[in-house]
Amino acid sequence: MKKSGAIYKALLISAKSPKKLKIYNPGFLVISPEGIIENISKKDPRKKLKNYSFHDYSGFLICPGFIDTHNHLSQYSFAGLEGQELLTWLKTYAFPEEKKFKDQKIAQIAAQNFFQELIRNGTTTTLTYITTHKIATDIAFQQAQKSKIRAIIGKVMMDQNSPRFLIEKTAQSLKDSLELIDKWHNKDGRLFYALTPRFAITCSRKLMQDIGKIAQEKNVYVQTHLSENHQEIQITQKLFPQYKSYTDIYYQTGLLCPRTILAHCIHLTSTEIQLIKKTQSKIAHCPTSNRFLMSGIMPFRKYQNLNLQMSLGTDVAGGYSLSMLNEMREAIENSKTVILFQGKKNIPPMTITEAFYLATLGGAKNLSLQSQIGSLEKGKQADFLITDPISIDPMRDKSPYQNPIQLLSKLIYRGNNSVIKEVYIKGEKIMIYKKHQSLLRNPHFSAKSS
Ligand code: GUN
Ligand code: ZN
């Protein structure tokens, strides 16, 4: 049967820039049969589009799908276990858990659950780390494909200073990654590959140099961690004394480019910041994890004033939640903490608009996908969420605080996955959130959820 187009009526909110939102109250979102945003208007288009289905979501808020630009699929099972500092935490939880991904069944169940949970939280695009296992990474791509999420995925690479059960031979690590690139990069227009050197401590210079070359040749993404924890920085500088700084290691080995996403970047010096700007590398800000692992507080306002390009990442399981609503509020609260500790009362904290931008259009820009996703704009792919901020309001629909910004603020501060009612990717309804969280429609979700 030929698919018809669809019209959605609701409060529509989308970011234009870190400072500006586009609000239609109410608005009409017109989706083509191919899943592209055909129009967005205040005027009712029904007279002109008689064969389009009409969906009245008055009282609901429609926004773009969220974009999580840093997380670890392989760590989700221990999310929320007490935080320690990074290096101890890696040894205690992350490495032993990642070892289990040698088992294909474990890798398959974990991947299926992870993408399902991301979608349930309103995330329609993700950038994620698997483990050093090639097959587990291949399985993750298969599960992402089934779930219909947009995903940029990478096999973790580590060829030094790693536990014996995860360490790889340099050549094998590169070979496995190349094979995965050939199989999965740019598949269905939704799946992409990210070369994933874990961080400098676990990567040899040769590995990083070769990754830099492959990234250029194949035009794939690079993701890694940078300047997260003081002890990590000290060890890195001892391991690589020939370089001027932690960032300089990545710069000199050719890892920094516009498709590089650097997680954390908390303790950067001004020279390091210049290298990131010069190479147009991107920062995935992970405020929940930064506090949970006591790594530090990233100086958001300083970076914003310097025009660094930032997005948000949950960093599960350094972060305890896959919810980008949680990540937005953590980002705002973290930015206040910097100001409180520096005693500089005249620095403005992150605003609701900025947080929303980072979770949507900022994420799309950091992944170089802004021409396709990140906002409700004509010509973009229709990735959007139907949310219900009224349902979590203490006064429900009797609340006197219902202007669009107030609703968005309540959504961010009080929302969890229960406010995400429906999730659409490329115009297709992927998730309907009914009473007992039953996930209908997409047969992928008929599998038992956690
Ligand atoms: N640095 C190197 N590996 C990791 C990891 O798995 N999580 C976090 N948060 N930082 C890292
Ligand atoms: Zn991480």
Short mmCIF file of C-alpha atoms and ligand atoms in Angstrom, two decimals:
data_model
loop_
_atom_site.label_atom_id
_atom_site.label_comp_id
_atom_site.label_asym_id
_atom_site.label_seq_id
_atom_site.Cartn_x
_atom_site.Cartn_y
_atom_site.Cartn_z
CA MET A 1 0.00 0.00 0.00
CA LYS A 2 1.26 3.46 -0.87
CA LYS A 3 2.14 5.47 2.22
CA SER A 4 0.43 8.81 2.62
CA GLY A 5 1.80 11.95 4.15
CA ALA A 6 0.87 13.07 7.66
CA ILE A 7 0.07 16.29 9.51
CA TYR A 8 0.71 16.70 13.26
CA LYS A 9 -0.82 19.53 15.24
CA ALA A 10 0.87 20.41 18.56
CA LEU A 11 3.09 22.92 20.32
CA LEU A 12 6.24 22.68 18.17
CA ILE A 13 9.62 23.69 19.61
CA SER A 14 12.92 23.48 17.76
CA ALA A 15 16.32 25.17 18.23
CA LYS A 16 17.66 27.64 15.66
CA SER A 17 20.85 28.46 17.52
CA PRO A 18 22.13 28.25 21.13
CA LYS A 19 20.23 31.48 21.78
CA LYS A 20 17.12 31.08 19.71
CA LEU A 21 14.16 28.73 19.59
CA LYS A 22 11.55 28.49 16.91
CA ILE A 23 8.14 28.05 18.51
CA TYR A 24 4.77 27.38 16.90
CA ASN A 25 1.92 27.42 19.39
CA PRO A 26 0.15 25.58 17.95
CA GLY A 27 1.87 24.54 14.74
CA PHE A 28 1.36 22.03 11.97
CA LEU A 29 4.17 19.68 11.08
CA VAL A 30 3.76 18.22 7.62
CA ILE A 31 5.61 14.99 6.84
CA SER A 32 5.93 13.62 3.32
CA PRO A 33 5.24 9.95 2.54
CA GLU A 34 9.05 9.54 2.36
CA GLY A 35 9.53 10.77 5.93
CA ILE A 36 10.85 14.23 5.11
CA ILE A 37 9.59 17.43 6.75
CA GLU A 38 7.60 19.01 3.98
CA ASN A 39 6.43 22.05 5.84
CA ILE A 40 6.04 23.58 9.27
CA SER A 41 3.51 26.32 9.70
CA LYS A 42 1.09 28.16 11.93
CA LYS A 43 -1.55 27.86 9.25
CA ASP A 44 -3.66 24.74 9.03
CA PRO A 45 -2.62 23.02 5.76
CA ARG A 46 -5.40 20.44 5.69
CA LYS A 47 -7.40 22.09 2.92
CA LYS A 48 -4.45 21.77 0.53
CA LEU A 49 -3.40 18.30 1.64
CA LYS A 50 -6.63 16.40 1.63
CA ASN A 51 -5.11 12.94 1.36
CA TYR A 52 -2.72 13.45 4.30
CA SER A 53 -3.61 11.82 7.62
CA PHE A 54 -4.23 14.29 10.45
CA HIS A 55 -3.05 13.78 14.04
CA ASP A 56 -4.27 16.21 16.64
CA TYR A 57 -1.75 16.42 19.51
CA SER A 58 -3.06 19.63 21.01
CA GLY A 59 -1.71 19.84 24.56
CA PHE A 60 1.43 17.89 23.63
CA LEU A 61 4.87 19.23 22.76
CA ILE A 62 6.66 18.04 19.63
CA CYS A 63 10.43 18.51 19.42
CA PRO A 64 13.30 17.00 17.41
CA GLY A 65 14.64 13.61 18.50
CA PHE A 66 17.55 13.82 20.93
CA ILE A 67 21.15 13.22 19.86
CA ASP A 68 23.44 11.50 22.36
CA THR A 69 27.00 12.05 21.14
CA HIS A 70 28.86 9.92 23.66
CA ASN A 71 28.02 6.66 25.42
CA HIS A 72 29.18 3.06 25.87
CA LEU A 73 26.70 0.37 24.86
CA SER A 74 28.84 -2.24 26.58
CA GLN A 75 28.59 -0.51 29.97
CA TYR A 76 24.84 -0.08 30.27
CA SER A 77 24.31 -3.10 32.51
CA PHE A 78 26.21 -1.51 35.39
CA ALA A 79 24.88 2.04 35.00
CA GLY A 80 24.23 3.56 38.41
CA LEU A 81 26.76 1.51 40.36
CA GLU A 82 28.58 3.74 42.77
CA GLY A 83 31.01 6.18 41.21
CA GLN A 84 34.72 6.03 41.82
CA GLU A 85 37.44 7.94 40.07
CA LEU A 86 38.01 7.10 36.42
CA LEU A 87 41.00 4.76 36.44
CA THR A 88 39.80 2.66 39.41
CA TRP A 89 36.30 2.63 37.96
CA LEU A 90 37.59 1.34 34.62
CA LYS A 91 39.43 -1.50 36.38
CA THR A 92 36.58 -2.31 38.75
CA TYR A 93 33.58 -2.16 36.43
CA ALA A 94 34.22 -1.25 32.80
CA PHE A 95 36.99 -3.66 31.79
CA PRO A 96 35.50 -6.80 33.44
CA GLU A 97 32.10 -6.02 31.91
CA GLU A 98 33.57 -5.43 28.46
CA LYS A 99 35.36 -8.79 28.65
CA LYS A 100 31.93 -10.46 28.62
CA PHE A 101 31.27 -9.21 25.07
CA LYS A 102 33.39 -12.05 23.74
CA ASP A 103 30.17 -14.01 24.21
CA GLN A 104 27.94 -13.27 21.21
CA LYS A 105 24.71 -13.91 23.06
CA ILE A 106 25.62 -11.37 25.73
CA ALA A 107 26.62 -8.89 23.04
CA GLN A 108 23.34 -9.41 21.22
CA ILE A 109 21.07 -9.01 24.24
CA ALA A 110 22.99 -5.97 25.46
CA ALA A 111 22.78 -4.26 22.06
CA GLN A 112 19.09 -5.00 21.60
CA ASN A 113 18.28 -3.66 25.05
CA PHE A 114 20.50 -0.61 24.66
CA PHE A 115 18.99 0.71 21.42
CA GLN A 116 15.50 -0.03 22.71
CA GLU A 117 16.20 1.99 25.86
CA LEU A 118 17.73 4.87 23.90
CA ILE A 119 14.62 5.12 21.76
CA ARG A 120 12.42 4.86 24.83
CA ASN A 121 14.26 7.90 26.18
CA GLY A 122 13.68 9.86 22.98
CA THR A 123 17.17 9.46 21.53
CA THR A 124 16.94 9.05 17.78
CA THR A 125 20.66 9.36 16.98
CA THR A 126 23.58 8.02 19.01
CA LEU A 127 27.35 7.82 18.86
CA THR A 128 28.52 4.79 20.81
CA TYR A 129 31.50 2.63 21.87
CA ILE A 130 31.26 -1.16 21.87
CA THR A 131 34.31 -3.19 23.04
CA THR A 132 37.50 -4.43 21.39
CA HIS A 133 35.51 -7.39 20.00
CA LYS A 134 34.87 -7.23 16.28
CA ILE A 135 31.92 -9.63 16.38
CA ALA A 136 30.25 -7.74 19.24
CA THR A 137 30.57 -4.57 17.16
CA ASP A 138 29.10 -6.28 14.13
CA ILE A 139 26.20 -7.49 16.30
CA ALA A 140 25.65 -3.96 17.62
CA PHE A 141 25.33 -2.67 14.05
CA GLN A 142 22.81 -5.43 13.25
CA GLN A 143 20.73 -4.54 16.30
CA ALA A 144 20.90 -0.82 15.55
CA GLN A 145 19.68 -1.58 12.04
CA LYS A 146 16.76 -3.62 13.40
CA SER A 147 15.81 -0.92 15.88
CA LYS A 148 15.86 1.73 13.10
CA ILE A 149 17.80 4.20 15.24
CA ARG A 150 20.50 6.36 13.62
CA ALA A 151 23.81 5.20 15.02
CA ILE A 152 27.49 5.88 14.67
CA ILE A 153 29.26 2.92 16.20
CA GLY A 154 32.88 1.96 16.79
CA LYS A 155 34.90 -1.04 17.90
CA VAL A 156 37.11 0.09 20.79
CA MET A 157 40.83 0.06 19.93
CA MET A 158 43.48 -0.52 22.62
CA ASP A 159 46.93 -2.00 22.02
CA GLN A 160 48.87 -1.06 25.17
CA ASN A 161 48.47 -0.65 28.94
CA SER A 162 45.27 -2.69 28.85
CA PRO A 163 44.08 -5.80 30.65
CA ARG A 164 45.29 -8.97 28.93
CA PHE A 165 41.70 -9.98 28.17
CA LEU A 166 41.05 -6.81 26.12
CA ILE A 167 44.41 -5.87 24.63
CA GLU A 168 44.78 -6.18 20.86
CA LYS A 169 47.64 -6.46 18.41
CA THR A 170 47.98 -3.16 16.55
CA ALA A 171 47.65 -4.68 13.07
CA GLN A 172 44.63 -6.80 14.04
CA SER A 173 42.86 -3.83 15.60
CA LEU A 174 43.28 -1.84 12.38
CA LYS A 175 42.28 -4.76 10.17
CA ASP A 176 39.11 -5.45 12.17
CA SER A 177 38.14 -1.79 12.07
CA LEU A 178 38.71 -1.57 8.31
CA GLU A 179 36.49 -4.59 7.72
CA LEU A 180 33.75 -3.10 9.86
CA ILE A 181 34.02 0.20 7.97
CA ASP A 182 33.61 -1.60 4.65
CA LYS A 183 30.58 -3.48 5.93
CA TRP A 184 28.76 -0.77 7.85
CA HIS A 185 29.85 2.79 7.13
CA ASN A 186 27.05 4.75 5.52
CA LYS A 187 24.61 1.86 5.51
CA ASP A 188 20.95 2.74 4.82
CA GLY A 189 21.86 6.42 5.38
CA ARG A 190 21.46 5.70 9.12
CA LEU A 191 24.51 3.75 10.22
CA PHE A 192 28.06 5.09 10.23
CA TYR A 193 31.45 4.05 11.54
CA ALA A 194 33.60 5.76 14.14
CA LEU A 195 37.23 4.75 14.62
CA THR A 196 37.45 4.42 18.39
CA PRO A 197 40.89 4.66 20.02
CA ARG A 198 39.82 4.43 23.68
CA PHE A 199 42.20 7.09 25.01
CA ALA A 200 45.91 7.80 24.70
CA ILE A 201 46.90 5.65 27.69
CA THR A 202 45.72 2.46 25.96
CA CYS A 203 46.85 3.37 22.43
CA SER A 204 50.33 3.24 20.92
CA ARG A 205 51.60 6.06 18.77
CA LYS A 206 51.61 3.75 15.74
CA LEU A 207 47.96 2.81 16.33
CA MET A 208 46.88 6.44 16.59
CA GLN A 209 48.88 7.46 13.51
CA ASP A 210 47.33 4.70 11.42
CA ILE A 211 43.86 5.56 12.69
CA GLY A 212 44.46 9.16 11.62
CA LYS A 213 45.33 8.00 8.11
CA ILE A 214 42.33 5.68 7.81
CA ALA A 215 39.98 8.40 9.08
CA GLN A 216 41.14 10.64 6.23
CA GLU A 217 41.06 7.97 3.55
CA LYS A 218 37.66 6.57 4.45
CA ASN A 219 36.06 9.77 5.66
CA VAL A 220 34.77 8.11 8.83
CA TYR A 221 34.31 9.53 12.33
CA VAL A 222 36.86 9.36 15.14
CA GLN A 223 35.79 9.22 18.78
CA THR A 224 37.97 9.21 21.84
CA HIS A 225 38.27 10.57 25.39
CA LEU A 226 40.29 13.67 26.25
CA SER A 227 41.29 15.45 29.44
CA GLU A 228 38.75 13.87 31.75
CA ASN A 229 40.58 13.22 35.01
CA HIS A 230 43.72 14.69 36.62
CA GLN A 231 45.38 11.33 37.22
CA GLU A 232 44.64 10.27 33.65
CA ILE A 233 46.27 13.46 32.35
CA GLN A 234 49.41 12.96 34.47
CA ILE A 235 49.86 9.35 33.35
CA THR A 236 49.28 10.32 29.72
CA GLN A 237 51.94 13.01 29.87
CA LYS A 238 54.42 10.55 31.41
CA LEU A 239 53.68 7.97 28.71
CA PHE A 240 54.08 10.49 25.87
CA PRO A 241 56.81 12.92 27.04
CA GLN A 242 57.67 13.99 23.48
CA TYR A 243 54.32 15.79 23.11
CA LYS A 244 53.46 19.22 24.50
CA SER A 245 50.12 18.17 25.96
CA TYR A 246 47.43 15.47 26.00
CA THR A 247 45.64 17.18 23.07
CA ASP A 248 48.94 17.55 21.24
CA ILE A 249 49.27 13.72 21.17
CA TYR A 250 46.02 13.47 19.23
CA TYR A 251 46.95 16.46 17.07
CA GLN A 252 50.41 15.20 16.11
CA THR A 253 49.20 11.68 15.40
CA GLY A 254 46.52 13.03 13.06
CA LEU A 255 43.46 12.15 15.10
CA LEU A 256 41.97 15.64 15.17
CA CYS A 257 39.68 16.60 12.32
CA PRO A 258 36.13 17.99 11.87
CA ARG A 259 34.72 14.46 12.25
CA THR A 260 36.45 13.87 15.59
CA ILE A 261 34.30 13.84 18.71
CA LEU A 262 36.23 14.31 21.93
CA ALA A 263 34.45 13.30 25.12
CA HIS A 264 34.83 15.33 28.32
CA CYS A 265 37.56 17.96 27.63
CA ILE A 266 37.30 19.22 31.20
CA HIS A 267 40.81 20.39 32.06
CA LEU A 268 42.10 21.85 28.78
CA THR A 269 44.79 24.55 28.68
CA SER A 270 44.40 27.48 26.31
CA THR A 271 46.93 25.96 23.89
CA GLU A 272 44.94 22.74 23.82
CA ILE A 273 41.75 24.69 23.17
CA GLN A 274 43.44 26.34 20.20
CA LEU A 275 44.31 22.92 18.71
CA ILE A 276 40.69 21.83 19.00
CA LYS A 277 39.50 25.03 17.34
CA LYS A 278 42.11 24.89 14.61
CA THR A 279 41.17 21.33 13.63
CA GLN A 280 37.42 21.97 14.07
CA SER A 281 37.19 18.94 16.31
CA LYS A 282 34.04 18.61 18.38
CA ILE A 283 33.43 18.31 22.12
CA ALA A 284 30.92 15.89 23.65
CA HIS A 285 30.08 17.45 27.01
CA CYS A 286 29.18 14.75 29.55
CA PRO A 287 28.08 16.59 32.70
CA THR A 288 26.47 13.65 34.50
CA SER A 289 29.54 11.49 34.15
CA ASN A 290 31.86 14.37 35.00
CA ARG A 291 30.25 14.61 38.40
CA PHE A 292 29.49 10.92 38.96
CA LEU A 293 33.14 9.92 38.46
CA MET A 294 34.28 13.12 40.18
CA SER A 295 36.30 14.06 37.12
CA GLY A 296 35.55 17.79 37.32
CA ILE A 297 33.20 20.40 35.92
CA MET A 298 33.68 21.47 32.31
CA PRO A 299 33.72 25.28 31.95
CA PHE A 300 30.80 25.50 29.52
CA ARG A 301 30.49 29.29 29.38
CA LYS A 302 34.19 29.77 28.71
CA TYR A 303 34.07 27.27 25.82
CA GLN A 304 30.86 28.77 24.47
CA ASN A 305 32.41 32.24 24.45
CA LEU A 306 35.37 30.80 22.54
CA ASN A 307 32.97 29.28 19.98
CA LEU A 308 34.00 25.70 20.62
CA GLN A 309 31.50 23.30 19.08
CA MET A 310 29.74 21.29 21.78
CA SER A 311 27.03 18.69 22.10
CA LEU A 312 25.85 16.45 24.95
CA GLY A 313 26.69 12.85 25.81
CA THR A 314 25.28 10.65 28.56
CA ASP A 315 28.56 8.68 28.72
CA VAL A 316 26.68 5.72 30.14
CA ALA A 317 27.95 4.11 32.33
CA GLY A 318 30.25 6.92 33.50
CA GLY A 319 26.87 8.63 33.44
CA TYR A 320 24.08 6.84 35.29
CA SER A 321 21.23 7.57 32.87
CA LEU A 322 20.46 7.26 29.16
CA SER A 323 17.98 10.13 29.40
CA MET A 324 19.00 13.23 27.48
CA LEU A 325 16.46 15.16 29.57
CA ASN A 326 18.58 14.25 32.57
CA GLU A 327 21.72 15.24 30.67
CA MET A 328 20.28 18.66 29.83
CA ARG A 329 19.43 19.45 33.44
CA GLU A 330 22.79 18.14 34.66
CA ALA A 331 24.46 20.40 32.07
CA ILE A 332 22.64 23.45 33.38
CA GLU A 333 23.30 22.59 37.03
CA ASN A 334 26.97 21.85 36.31
CA SER A 335 27.35 25.24 34.66
CA LYS A 336 25.99 26.88 37.81
CA THR A 337 28.49 24.95 39.92
CA VAL A 338 31.45 26.39 37.98
CA ILE A 339 30.14 29.87 38.64
CA LEU A 340 29.52 29.21 42.34
CA PHE A 341 33.00 27.81 42.88
CA GLN A 342 34.71 30.57 40.97
CA GLY A 343 32.71 33.18 42.84
CA LYS A 344 32.05 34.95 39.54
CA LYS A 345 28.44 35.98 39.87
CA ASN A 346 28.35 37.85 36.55
CA ILE A 347 28.88 34.73 34.41
CA PRO A 348 25.53 33.46 33.09
CA PRO A 349 24.83 29.74 33.56
CA MET A 350 23.68 27.58 30.67
CA THR A 351 20.12 28.45 29.70
CA ILE A 352 17.25 26.09 28.92
CA THR A 353 17.56 27.11 25.27
CA GLU A 354 21.29 26.32 25.22
CA ALA A 355 20.77 22.93 26.84
CA PHE A 356 18.01 22.07 24.37
CA TYR A 357 20.21 23.22 21.48
CA LEU A 358 23.11 21.01 22.65
CA ALA A 359 20.81 17.98 22.83
CA THR A 360 19.37 18.53 19.34
CA LEU A 361 20.86 20.84 16.69
CA GLY A 362 24.24 21.08 18.46
CA GLY A 363 24.44 17.29 18.42
CA ALA A 364 23.57 17.19 14.72
CA LYS A 365 26.25 19.79 13.96
CA ASN A 366 28.87 17.90 15.93
CA LEU A 367 28.10 14.82 13.87
CA SER A 368 28.07 16.85 10.61
CA LEU A 369 24.45 15.77 10.12
CA GLN A 370 22.83 19.18 10.53
CA SER A 371 21.54 19.23 6.97
CA GLN A 372 19.53 16.10 7.76
CA ILE A 373 18.51 16.14 11.42
CA GLY A 374 18.56 18.15 14.66
CA SER A 375 15.67 20.55 14.09
CA LEU A 376 12.14 20.74 12.72
CA GLU A 377 12.93 22.35 9.40
CA LYS A 378 11.64 21.91 5.91
CA GLY A 379 13.73 19.39 3.96
CA LYS A 380 15.13 17.59 7.02
CA GLN A 381 14.38 14.00 7.92
CA ALA A 382 11.42 13.74 10.25
CA ASP A 383 13.02 12.57 13.50
CA PHE A 384 10.76 13.87 16.24
CA LEU A 385 9.19 13.18 19.63
CA ILE A 386 5.70 13.62 20.95
CA THR A 387 6.12 14.55 24.58
CA ASP A 388 3.64 15.23 27.37
CA PRO A 389 4.99 17.82 29.81
CA ILE A 390 1.54 18.31 31.34
CA SER A 391 1.52 14.74 32.68
CA ILE A 392 4.40 15.51 35.04
CA ASP A 393 3.17 18.93 36.07
CA PRO A 394 2.16 19.05 39.76
CA MET A 395 -1.03 20.89 38.72
CA ARG A 396 -1.55 18.98 35.46
CA ASP A 397 -3.61 21.06 32.99
CA LYS A 398 -4.69 23.44 35.76
CA SER A 399 -1.16 24.82 35.96
CA PRO A 400 -0.87 28.58 35.40
CA TYR A 401 2.66 28.01 34.02
CA GLN A 402 2.03 26.76 30.55
CA ASN A 403 3.73 29.08 28.14
CA PRO A 404 6.06 27.21 25.73
CA ILE A 405 9.30 28.05 27.55
CA GLN A 406 7.81 27.06 30.90
CA LEU A 407 6.64 23.77 29.43
CA LEU A 408 10.09 23.12 27.96
CA SER A 409 11.71 23.99 31.29
CA LYS A 410 9.42 21.57 33.14
CA LEU A 411 10.04 18.90 30.53
CA ILE A 412 13.79 19.20 31.04
CA TYR A 413 13.78 19.52 34.82
CA ARG A 414 11.04 17.06 35.69
CA GLY A 415 10.91 14.74 32.69
CA ASN A 416 11.96 11.14 32.36
CA ASN A 417 11.15 8.50 29.78
CA SER A 418 7.48 8.56 30.79
CA VAL A 419 7.01 11.94 29.07
CA ILE A 420 8.21 10.56 25.74
CA LYS A 421 4.94 9.33 24.27
CA GLU A 422 5.92 8.59 20.70
CA VAL A 423 9.20 8.49 18.82
CA TYR A 424 9.46 8.97 15.05
CA ILE A 425 12.52 8.38 12.91
CA LYS A 426 12.32 9.45 9.27
CA GLY A 427 8.59 9.90 9.69
CA GLU A 428 8.02 6.37 10.92
CA LYS A 429 6.53 5.75 14.33
CA ILE A 430 9.15 3.66 16.11
CA MET A 431 7.77 3.72 19.62
CA ILE A 432 4.43 4.23 21.20
CA TYR A 433 4.60 4.54 24.95
CA LYS A 434 1.41 3.11 26.38
CA LYS A 435 0.45 2.43 29.95
CA HIS A 436 2.73 -0.38 30.98
CA GLN A 437 5.58 0.79 28.80
CA SER A 438 4.62 -1.75 26.17
CA LEU A 439 6.53 -1.02 23.02
CA LEU A 440 4.30 -1.69 20.10
CA ARG A 441 4.44 -1.63 16.35
CA ASN A 442 8.11 -2.32 15.70
CA PRO A 443 8.48 -6.11 16.05
CA HIS A 444 11.99 -5.53 17.36
CA PHE A 445 10.39 -4.44 20.60
CA SER A 446 8.30 -7.52 21.02
CA ALA A 447 11.38 -9.07 22.60
CA LYS A 448 11.37 -8.98 26.39
CA SER A 449 12.57 -5.65 27.68
CA SER A 450 14.58 -5.18 30.83
N1 GUN B 1 38.35 6.90 29.36
C1 GUN B 1 38.77 5.77 28.80
N2 GUN B 1 37.80 4.83 28.77
C2 GUN B 1 36.73 5.40 29.33
C3 GUN B 1 35.41 4.93 29.60
O1 GUN B 1 35.03 3.80 29.31
N3 GUN B 1 34.58 5.83 30.20
C4 GUN B 1 34.96 7.09 30.54
N4 GUN B 1 34.09 7.90 31.12
N5 GUN B 1 36.19 7.54 30.31
C5 GUN B 1 37.07 6.71 29.71
ZN ZN B 2 33.15 7.61 27.72
#
